[in-house]
Short mmCIF file of C-alpha atoms in Angstrom, two decimals:
data_model
loop_
_atom_site.label_atom_id
_atom_site.label_comp_id
_atom_site.label_asym_id
_atom_site.label_seq_id
_atom_site.Cartn_x
_atom_site.Cartn_y
_atom_site.Cartn_z
CA MET A 30 132.71 67.24 -9.95
CA PRO A 31 131.50 68.11 -6.43
CA THR A 32 127.89 67.31 -5.57
CA ALA A 33 125.67 70.41 -5.36
CA ALA A 34 125.28 70.01 -1.60
CA ALA A 35 125.97 73.51 -0.26
CA ASN A 36 123.24 76.11 0.21
CA ILE A 37 125.74 78.94 0.69
CA GLY A 38 129.33 79.63 -0.33
CA VAL A 39 132.06 82.00 0.84
CA VAL A 40 134.80 83.42 -1.40
CA GLY A 41 137.79 84.91 0.42
CA LEU A 42 139.10 83.16 3.51
CA ALA A 43 141.05 85.79 5.41
CA VAL A 44 139.97 86.20 9.05
CA MET A 45 136.59 87.84 8.34
CA GLY A 46 135.73 85.41 5.56
CA SER A 47 136.79 82.27 7.42
CA ASN A 48 134.97 83.40 10.57
CA LEU A 49 131.79 84.09 8.59
CA ALA A 50 132.06 80.69 6.92
CA ARG A 51 132.45 79.03 10.33
CA ASN A 52 129.43 80.96 11.63
CA LEU A 53 127.36 79.80 8.66
CA ALA A 54 128.49 76.19 9.06
CA SER A 55 127.59 76.18 12.76
CA ARG A 56 123.92 76.95 12.08
CA GLU A 57 121.43 74.16 11.49
CA GLY A 58 120.47 73.76 7.85
CA ASN A 59 123.59 75.34 6.37
CA THR A 60 126.25 73.54 4.35
CA VAL A 61 129.06 75.82 3.24
CA ALA A 62 131.26 75.72 0.16
CA ILE A 63 134.51 77.66 0.45
CA PHE A 64 136.94 79.07 -2.12
CA ASN A 65 140.07 81.18 -1.95
CA ARG A 66 142.33 82.33 -4.77
CA SER A 67 145.14 80.45 -3.03
CA TYR A 68 144.07 76.86 -2.32
CA GLU A 69 146.69 76.75 0.42
CA LYS A 70 144.47 79.13 2.42
CA THR A 71 141.43 76.91 1.74
CA GLN A 72 143.33 73.85 2.96
CA GLY A 73 144.41 75.71 6.07
CA VAL A 74 140.78 76.50 6.96
CA LEU A 75 139.77 72.86 6.31
CA ASP A 76 142.55 71.56 8.53
CA ALA A 77 141.83 74.02 11.34
CA HIS A 78 138.06 73.45 11.37
CA PRO A 79 137.16 69.90 10.35
CA GLU A 80 134.00 70.13 12.43
CA ALA A 81 132.55 72.70 10.00
CA GLY A 82 132.07 70.16 7.21
CA PHE A 83 133.14 72.64 4.56
CA ILE A 84 132.98 71.69 0.89
CA PRO A 85 136.25 72.98 -0.62
CA ALA A 86 136.67 74.13 -4.20
CA ALA A 87 139.92 74.63 -6.10
CA THR A 88 138.37 76.54 -9.01
CA TYR A 89 135.42 78.86 -9.51
CA GLN A 90 133.71 76.17 -11.58
CA GLU A 91 134.07 73.63 -8.76
CA PHE A 92 132.72 76.25 -6.37
CA ALA A 93 129.65 76.83 -8.57
CA ASP A 94 129.09 73.10 -9.01
CA ALA A 95 129.09 72.62 -5.22
CA LEU A 96 126.21 75.07 -4.73
CA GLN A 97 122.51 74.30 -4.84
CA LYS A 98 120.37 76.50 -7.10
CA PRO A 99 119.79 79.36 -6.82
CA ARG A 100 123.51 79.50 -6.10
CA THR A 101 124.35 81.95 -3.33
CA ALA A 102 127.87 83.18 -2.64
CA ILE A 103 129.19 85.76 -0.20
CA ILE A 104 132.36 87.59 -1.28
CA MET A 105 134.66 88.54 1.60
CA VAL A 106 137.65 90.16 -0.14
CA LYS A 107 139.25 93.59 0.02
CA ALA A 108 137.05 96.31 -1.44
CA GLY A 109 137.96 97.68 -4.84
CA ALA A 110 139.52 95.94 -7.83
CA GLY A 111 139.66 92.62 -5.98
CA THR A 112 135.91 92.62 -5.55
CA ASP A 113 135.35 93.39 -9.23
CA ALA A 114 137.70 90.56 -10.21
CA VAL A 115 135.82 88.01 -8.09
CA ILE A 116 132.45 89.21 -9.41
CA ASP A 117 133.68 88.79 -12.99
CA GLU A 118 134.76 85.21 -12.29
CA LEU A 119 131.52 84.27 -10.54
CA VAL A 120 129.40 85.72 -13.35
CA LYS A 121 131.15 83.33 -15.73
CA VAL A 122 130.07 80.24 -13.75
CA PHE A 123 126.73 81.38 -12.28
CA GLU A 124 123.35 81.43 -14.00
CA PRO A 125 120.34 83.78 -14.07
CA GLY A 126 118.60 83.74 -10.68
CA ASP A 127 121.80 83.03 -8.75
CA ILE A 128 122.95 85.48 -6.05
CA ILE A 129 126.30 87.19 -5.51
CA VAL A 130 126.69 88.99 -2.16
CA ASP A 131 129.46 91.49 -1.48
CA GLY A 132 130.00 91.43 2.28
CA GLY A 133 132.92 93.87 2.28
CA ASN A 134 133.05 97.57 3.10
CA ALA A 135 132.34 98.74 -0.44
CA TYR A 136 131.60 102.36 -1.35
CA PHE A 137 127.88 102.40 -2.12
CA PRO A 138 128.18 104.03 -5.60
CA ASP A 139 130.39 101.07 -6.55
CA THR A 140 127.66 98.75 -5.32
CA ILE A 141 125.05 100.61 -7.41
CA ARG A 142 127.33 100.23 -10.46
CA ARG A 143 128.00 96.55 -9.81
CA GLU A 144 124.35 95.73 -9.16
CA LYS A 145 123.32 97.32 -12.45
CA ALA A 146 126.01 95.46 -14.41
CA VAL A 147 125.33 92.08 -12.79
CA ARG A 148 121.55 92.47 -13.06
CA ALA A 149 121.97 92.71 -16.85
CA THR A 150 123.17 89.07 -16.81
CA GLY A 151 120.07 87.93 -14.90
CA ILE A 152 122.13 87.27 -11.77
CA ASN A 153 121.23 89.01 -8.51
CA PHE A 154 123.85 91.19 -6.84
CA VAL A 155 123.55 92.17 -3.17
CA GLY A 156 125.70 94.67 -1.31
CA ALA A 157 125.56 93.71 2.37
CA GLY A 158 127.12 95.72 5.16
CA ILE A 159 128.41 93.43 7.91
CA SER A 160 129.35 94.95 11.26
CA GLY A 161 130.88 93.40 14.33
CA GLY A 162 134.46 92.81 13.32
CA GLU A 163 136.13 89.41 13.51
CA GLU A 164 134.20 88.34 16.62
CA GLY A 165 130.87 89.40 15.16
CA ALA A 166 131.53 87.52 11.93
CA LEU A 167 132.08 84.37 13.98
CA THR A 168 129.40 84.66 16.65
CA GLY A 169 126.73 86.91 15.14
CA PRO A 170 127.08 90.23 13.30
CA SER A 171 124.63 92.98 12.43
CA ILE A 172 123.90 92.62 8.72
CA MET A 173 122.61 95.32 6.36
CA PRO A 174 121.79 93.76 2.96
CA GLY A 175 120.52 95.61 -0.08
CA GLY A 176 119.64 93.92 -3.36
CA SER A 177 116.46 92.76 -5.05
CA ASP A 178 113.32 91.43 -3.40
CA GLU A 179 113.90 88.17 -5.29
CA SER A 180 117.34 87.68 -3.74
CA TRP A 181 116.00 88.35 -0.24
CA VAL A 182 113.65 85.35 -0.49
CA THR A 183 116.66 83.00 -0.61
CA LEU A 184 119.16 85.11 1.29
CA GLY A 185 116.91 86.21 4.16
CA PRO A 186 116.71 82.86 6.01
CA ILE A 187 120.46 82.30 5.62
CA LEU A 188 121.40 85.72 7.01
CA ARG A 189 118.85 85.46 9.81
CA SER A 190 120.49 82.17 10.83
CA ILE A 191 123.87 83.85 11.48
CA ALA A 192 122.93 87.36 12.64
CA ALA A 193 123.23 88.55 16.21
CA ILE A 194 120.05 88.29 18.26
CA ALA A 195 118.79 91.29 20.22
CA GLU A 196 115.71 90.91 22.39
CA GLY A 197 114.68 87.82 20.43
CA GLU A 198 115.03 89.44 17.00
CA PRO A 199 117.80 88.77 14.44
CA CYS A 200 119.89 91.86 13.67
CA VAL A 201 119.28 91.82 9.93
CA THR A 202 116.69 93.38 7.66
CA HIS A 203 116.31 93.94 3.93
CA VAL A 204 117.48 97.56 3.91
CA GLY A 205 116.54 98.46 0.34
CA HIS A 206 117.57 97.94 -3.25
CA ASP A 207 120.99 98.13 -4.99
CA GLY A 208 123.41 100.21 -2.83
CA ALA A 209 121.13 100.76 0.17
CA GLY A 210 122.84 98.17 2.39
CA HIS A 211 126.32 99.53 1.88
CA PHE A 212 125.03 103.09 2.25
CA VAL A 213 123.57 102.30 5.67
CA LYS A 214 126.76 100.47 6.69
CA MET A 215 128.77 103.54 5.64
CA VAL A 216 126.67 105.80 7.87
CA HIS A 217 126.93 103.23 10.68
CA ASN A 218 130.70 103.55 10.44
CA GLY A 219 130.46 107.34 10.39
CA ILE A 220 128.47 107.26 13.63
CA GLU A 221 131.10 104.87 14.98
CA TYR A 222 133.81 107.46 14.24
CA ALA A 223 131.87 110.10 16.19
CA ASP A 224 131.12 107.76 19.08
CA MET A 225 134.78 106.77 19.45
CA GLN A 226 136.02 110.36 19.23
CA LEU A 227 133.54 111.52 21.87
CA ILE A 228 134.66 108.76 24.22
CA ALA A 229 138.31 109.71 23.61
CA GLU A 230 137.56 113.36 24.39
CA ALA A 231 135.78 112.37 27.61
CA TYR A 232 138.80 110.29 28.64
CA ASP A 233 141.21 113.13 27.80
CA LEU A 234 139.25 115.72 29.76
CA ILE A 235 139.01 113.50 32.84
CA ARG A 236 142.65 112.53 32.72
CA ARG A 237 143.98 116.05 32.22
CA GLY A 238 141.52 117.67 34.57
CA THR A 239 141.59 115.26 37.49
CA GLY A 240 144.99 113.55 37.18
CA LYS A 241 143.38 110.11 37.41
CA ASN A 242 145.37 107.32 35.79
CA PRO A 243 144.00 105.06 33.03
CA ALA A 244 143.10 102.25 35.43
CA GLU A 245 141.07 104.65 37.56
CA ILE A 246 139.35 106.08 34.51
CA ALA A 247 138.60 102.51 33.38
CA GLU A 248 136.51 102.09 36.52
CA ILE A 249 134.62 105.29 35.68
CA PHE A 250 133.76 103.95 32.22
CA ALA A 251 132.79 100.58 33.68
CA GLU A 252 130.37 102.38 36.00
CA TRP A 253 128.99 104.47 33.13
CA ASN A 254 128.34 101.23 31.25
CA LYS A 255 125.77 100.28 33.89
CA GLY A 256 123.54 103.25 33.01
CA GLU A 257 122.18 105.11 30.01
CA LEU A 258 125.59 105.09 28.28
CA GLU A 259 125.64 101.27 28.23
CA SER A 260 127.23 100.24 24.93
CA TYR A 261 129.87 98.04 23.39
CA LEU A 262 132.25 100.96 22.87
CA ILE A 263 132.03 102.11 26.50
CA GLU A 264 132.59 98.51 27.60
CA ILE A 265 135.73 98.00 25.52
CA THR A 266 137.06 101.44 26.49
CA ALA A 267 137.25 100.25 30.08
CA GLU A 268 139.08 97.12 28.92
CA VAL A 269 141.61 99.10 26.87
CA LEU A 270 142.29 101.50 29.75
CA ARG A 271 142.84 98.62 32.17
CA GLN A 272 145.43 96.95 29.95
CA VAL A 273 149.05 97.10 31.13
CA ASP A 274 151.90 96.84 28.63
CA ALA A 275 153.90 93.67 29.35
CA SER A 276 157.26 95.06 28.25
CA THR A 277 157.20 98.41 30.08
CA GLY A 278 154.66 97.98 32.88
CA ALA A 279 153.02 101.21 31.72
CA PRO A 280 149.35 101.54 30.81
CA LEU A 281 149.01 100.27 27.24
CA VAL A 282 147.22 103.47 26.19
CA ASP A 283 150.38 105.41 27.09
CA VAL A 284 152.64 103.39 24.80
CA ILE A 285 150.30 103.36 21.78
CA LEU A 286 151.29 105.98 19.20
CA ASP A 287 148.65 108.74 19.20
CA GLN A 288 147.92 108.52 15.49
CA ALA A 289 144.50 107.03 14.68
CA GLY A 290 143.96 105.04 11.51
CA ALA A 291 140.98 105.21 9.17
CA LYS A 292 139.76 103.01 6.33
CA GLY A 293 137.70 105.54 4.41
CA THR A 294 134.13 105.00 5.57
CA GLY A 295 134.20 108.07 7.81
CA ALA A 296 135.37 110.22 4.92
CA TRP A 297 132.75 108.67 2.63
CA THR A 298 130.05 109.48 5.18
CA VAL A 299 131.11 113.13 5.33
CA GLN A 300 131.59 113.49 1.57
CA THR A 301 128.18 111.97 0.90
CA ALA A 302 126.54 114.17 3.53
CA LEU A 303 128.03 117.24 1.86
CA SER A 304 126.62 116.18 -1.50
CA LEU A 305 123.21 115.58 0.10
CA GLY A 306 123.30 118.89 1.99
CA VAL A 307 123.04 117.16 5.38
CA PRO A 308 125.10 118.56 8.29
CA VAL A 309 126.96 115.74 10.06
CA SER A 310 129.33 117.99 11.96
CA GLY A 311 130.02 115.55 14.81
CA ILE A 312 131.01 112.81 12.36
CA ALA A 313 133.05 115.28 10.31
CA GLU A 314 135.00 116.53 13.32
CA ALA A 315 135.70 112.97 14.42
CA THR A 316 137.04 112.18 10.97
CA PHE A 317 139.17 115.33 10.89
CA ALA A 318 140.47 114.53 14.40
CA ARG A 319 141.93 111.29 13.04
CA SER A 320 143.47 113.21 10.15
CA LEU A 321 144.99 115.74 12.57
CA SER A 322 146.43 112.98 14.72
CA SER A 323 148.14 111.50 11.67
CA HIS A 324 150.24 114.59 10.92
CA PRO A 325 152.98 114.47 13.58
CA GLU A 326 155.26 116.63 11.44
CA GLN A 327 152.79 119.51 11.77
CA ARG A 328 152.05 118.87 15.43
CA VAL A 329 155.75 118.99 16.35
CA VAL A 330 156.10 122.43 14.78
CA ALA A 331 152.79 123.72 16.12
CA GLY A 332 153.63 122.55 19.63
CA ALA A 333 155.50 125.82 20.13
CA LEU A 334 152.37 127.88 19.56
CA PRO A 335 151.00 129.69 22.66
CA GLY A 336 148.25 128.14 24.73
CA PRO A 337 146.25 129.28 27.76
CA GLY A 338 149.37 129.23 29.93
CA GLU A 339 147.82 127.56 32.96
CA GLU A 340 147.59 123.86 33.63
CA PHE A 341 144.01 122.59 33.81
CA THR A 342 143.22 121.20 37.25
CA VAL A 343 139.79 120.50 38.69
CA PRO A 344 139.65 121.31 42.41
CA ALA A 345 139.54 118.16 44.53
CA ASP A 346 136.10 118.92 45.91
CA GLN A 347 134.70 119.31 42.37
CA VAL A 348 136.15 116.18 40.75
CA ASP A 349 133.00 114.05 41.07
CA ALA A 350 130.83 116.87 39.73
CA PHE A 351 133.19 117.39 36.78
CA ILE A 352 133.17 113.70 35.90
CA GLU A 353 129.37 113.72 35.96
CA ASP A 354 129.37 116.77 33.70
CA VAL A 355 131.59 114.91 31.22
CA ARG A 356 129.26 111.90 31.32
CA LEU A 357 126.26 114.06 30.53
CA ALA A 358 128.13 115.93 27.78
CA LEU A 359 129.11 112.59 26.26
CA TYR A 360 125.52 111.37 26.27
CA ALA A 361 124.15 114.58 24.73
CA SER A 362 126.83 114.60 22.03
CA LYS A 363 126.18 110.92 21.31
CA ILE A 364 122.50 111.72 20.72
CA VAL A 365 123.55 114.39 18.22
CA ALA A 366 125.81 111.93 16.36
CA TYR A 367 123.01 109.39 15.94
CA SER A 368 120.50 112.10 15.03
CA GLN A 369 122.82 113.38 12.31
CA GLY A 370 123.48 109.86 11.04
CA PHE A 371 119.78 109.07 10.73
CA ASP A 372 119.28 112.41 8.96
CA GLU A 373 121.80 111.27 6.36
CA ILE A 374 120.11 107.89 5.93
CA ARG A 375 116.76 109.62 5.38
CA ALA A 376 118.27 112.00 2.84
CA GLY A 377 120.09 109.19 1.03
CA ALA A 378 116.89 107.15 0.82
CA ALA A 379 115.08 110.10 -0.75
CA GLU A 380 117.92 110.79 -3.20
CA TYR A 381 118.34 107.20 -4.40
CA GLY A 382 114.75 105.99 -4.15
CA TRP A 383 115.25 103.54 -1.30
CA ASN A 384 112.44 102.66 1.08
CA ILE A 385 114.51 102.50 4.27
CA GLU A 386 112.68 102.06 7.58
CA LEU A 387 114.71 104.03 10.11
CA GLY A 388 113.20 102.20 13.06
CA ALA A 389 114.21 98.85 11.55
CA ILE A 390 117.77 100.10 11.12
CA SER A 391 117.99 101.08 14.78
CA LYS A 392 116.77 97.60 15.76
CA ILE A 393 119.38 95.72 13.75
CA TRP A 394 122.09 97.87 15.34
CA ARG A 395 121.09 96.70 18.84
CA GLY A 396 123.31 93.62 18.63
CA GLY A 397 126.40 92.40 16.82
CA CYS A 398 127.60 95.76 15.54
CA ILE A 399 130.24 98.11 16.92
CA ILE A 400 127.83 100.91 17.83
CA ARG A 401 125.35 98.67 19.65
CA ALA A 402 123.98 100.62 22.58
CA GLN A 403 121.13 100.59 25.05
CA PHE A 404 119.44 103.68 23.66
CA LEU A 405 118.92 102.19 20.16
CA ASN A 406 115.64 100.87 21.57
CA ARG A 407 114.69 104.48 22.27
CA ILE A 408 115.45 105.35 18.64
CA ALA A 409 113.22 102.50 17.47
CA ASP A 410 110.46 103.74 19.78
CA ALA A 411 110.78 107.28 18.43
CA TYR A 412 110.37 106.20 14.80
CA ALA A 413 107.57 103.78 15.69
CA GLU A 414 105.68 106.70 17.23
CA THR A 415 106.51 109.19 14.47
CA PRO A 416 107.82 107.47 11.29
CA ASP A 417 108.45 110.78 9.54
CA LEU A 418 110.17 112.36 12.56
CA PRO A 419 112.22 115.21 11.00
CA VAL A 420 114.83 115.46 13.79
CA LEU A 421 115.54 112.42 15.95
CA MET A 422 116.71 114.39 18.98
CA ALA A 423 113.38 116.25 19.01
CA ALA A 424 111.65 113.02 20.11
CA SER A 425 110.46 113.35 23.70
CA TYR A 426 112.99 110.92 25.24
CA PHE A 427 115.99 112.55 23.60
CA ALA A 428 114.74 116.09 24.10
CA GLU A 429 114.38 115.36 27.82
CA ALA A 430 117.83 113.75 27.97
CA ILE A 431 119.50 116.72 26.28
CA GLY A 432 117.57 119.12 28.47
CA ARG A 433 118.94 117.29 31.48
CA ALA A 434 122.48 117.36 30.11
CA GLN A 435 122.53 120.81 28.54
CA ALA A 436 124.07 122.83 31.37
CA ALA A 437 126.78 120.22 31.98
CA TRP A 438 127.47 119.99 28.23
CA ARG A 439 128.06 123.75 28.05
CA ARG A 440 130.30 123.72 31.13
CA VAL A 441 132.46 120.97 29.64
CA VAL A 442 132.87 122.75 26.30
CA VAL A 443 133.78 125.99 28.10
CA ALA A 444 136.26 124.17 30.35
CA ALA A 445 137.90 122.50 27.36
CA ALA A 446 138.23 125.81 25.50
CA GLN A 447 139.64 127.64 28.51
CA ALA A 448 142.11 124.82 29.23
CA GLY A 449 143.26 124.50 25.62
CA ILE A 450 142.16 120.87 25.44
CA PRO A 451 140.87 119.93 21.98
CA ALA A 452 137.29 118.69 22.13
CA PRO A 453 136.12 119.10 18.52
CA ALA A 454 133.33 116.54 18.63
CA PHE A 455 131.88 117.86 21.91
CA SER A 456 132.10 121.45 20.67
CA SER A 457 130.72 120.89 17.17
CA SER A 458 127.85 118.78 18.52
CA LEU A 459 126.84 121.60 20.87
CA SER A 460 127.10 124.17 18.07
CA TYR A 461 124.90 121.99 15.86
CA TYR A 462 122.37 121.67 18.66
CA ASP A 463 122.26 125.45 19.11
CA GLY A 464 122.10 125.98 15.36
CA ILE A 465 119.21 123.64 14.69
CA ARG A 466 117.12 125.06 17.52
CA ALA A 467 117.77 128.72 16.59
CA ASP A 468 114.86 130.91 15.49
CA ARG A 469 117.11 132.82 13.13
CA LEU A 470 120.62 132.14 11.85
CA PRO A 471 123.25 134.52 10.43
CA ALA A 472 122.77 132.81 7.06
CA ALA A 473 120.81 135.92 6.08
CA LEU A 474 124.08 137.88 6.09
CA VAL A 475 125.84 135.12 4.14
CA GLN A 476 123.10 135.26 1.52
CA GLY A 477 123.46 139.05 1.35
CA GLN A 478 127.21 138.66 0.78
CA ARG A 479 126.60 136.08 -1.94
CA ASP A 480 124.22 138.42 -3.68
CA PHE A 481 126.73 141.30 -3.44
CA PHE A 482 129.68 139.53 -5.05
CA GLY A 483 127.93 137.00 -7.28
CA ALA A 484 124.33 138.14 -7.83
CA HIS A 485 123.16 134.86 -6.31
CA THR A 486 119.84 136.48 -5.25
CA TYR A 487 117.89 136.04 -2.04
CA LYS A 488 114.38 135.56 -0.74
CA ARG A 489 112.60 137.83 1.73
CA ILE A 490 110.69 137.03 4.91
CA ASP A 491 107.83 139.42 4.12
CA LYS A 492 106.80 138.54 0.55
CA PRO A 493 107.21 135.75 -2.00
CA GLY A 494 109.65 135.89 -4.88
CA THR A 495 113.39 136.01 -5.51
CA PHE A 496 115.30 139.29 -5.36
CA HIS A 497 118.62 140.94 -6.18
CA THR A 498 120.01 144.26 -5.00
CA GLN A 499 121.91 146.16 -7.69
CA TRP A 500 124.99 146.61 -5.54
CA SER A 501 127.21 148.08 -8.24
CA GLY A 502 124.46 150.46 -9.38
CA ASP A 503 121.96 152.49 -7.45
CA ARG A 504 121.38 149.66 -4.91
CA THR A 505 117.72 149.37 -5.67
CA GLU A 506 116.14 145.97 -5.30
CA ILE A 507 114.72 144.15 -8.30
CA GLU A 508 112.76 140.93 -8.58
CA ALA A 509 114.89 138.25 -10.18
CA VAL A 510 114.10 135.08 -12.02
CA ASP A 511 114.26 132.16 -9.58
CA THR A 512 116.72 129.65 -11.05
CA HIS A 513 117.10 127.57 -7.90
#
């Protein structure tokens, strides 16, 4: 029987799991037990990283015996049935007070269900969002754990030891109970979808409008990364655009099939926002853009449809001004994406009874994660100043930034529409901005239509109460019982 020498264990040793285990082992005070369904994989990790001092286990019982109490294990397996299977096995060998952490990209309602079931055994279950990809898992990710206060006492120091550090602070915080961690990670990924789509639209507009090649556009993004757009995604965009394909000599971006993959978190973000009644139009359009790209059979047929008829070309003396317009439009649209994402987090916290500090979330996204960006500090500042801020982009910094970018943003959306270049995330973000700042929306007409065909009633601006017009009768208005 192994000696109970490990303070943390990892189950699942694919790239993310093995990298996280190596990260844990590299931090002072941690001894790591490792387990994989196939012991061959466990042996491979042991052989490749003898310096880590891993304690291997061939069975779940050996794994449990290797862990100090309260036993703490992080599951790094594919979301879904595999996660449930591992949880079931760990529950058999763990005891009340022990901690099971799901570090995968689980759907938060599944985490709520699992936490409730595991809690009934006396064992703590924690859903923890982990962002940063393979590199982040190894060198320092952003971590978004949920779970009980009791579990955080043990888990907190361990996660702080491996998290990314931003401005002296570890990029981890106790997000909230049960599914809160995976909920916040889901929204993080939704924002990531929007951010990536906006960058892709900026690239497309510059390339089509100015004729610059990918290497030249890479230099533009590298320059943008020195200013207010500084972020991991802008940085890696320049790297991708610089890459030359070894076999053809062409820019790599030109030989990659233009069909973007998705793993579900974008769709979950949009579906959840719809159920919460929160508009996340930028995230939705980014998600739909990936779906559109993945239907080549439709695009081939639709390619024969008429377009504007003229090739889009920016006059040579206006190229620099156009590129600056695109930069400003990108920044303004990015602000909208984050504002919408934080709206969804606020609404989710209210719906599920989570006490989520929005400023703390922005701080743990400053390092390690995919959407890390310079202006997350500005988001933290905004919530520190006004914790109940109803609309993030109404904070003074963001309002000023959008005011500065507004004219350019509108010019870019107009140019894209006139040129027949799809820019769904730019366009929907601007429409959202105009919608949320409008004194009056055409929803009044929609409500009138709903009352006409379905007697759904309406409220008036000049007196309290709920009303219905008798459209199929004499069209007099009556006061109705408010059932909403």
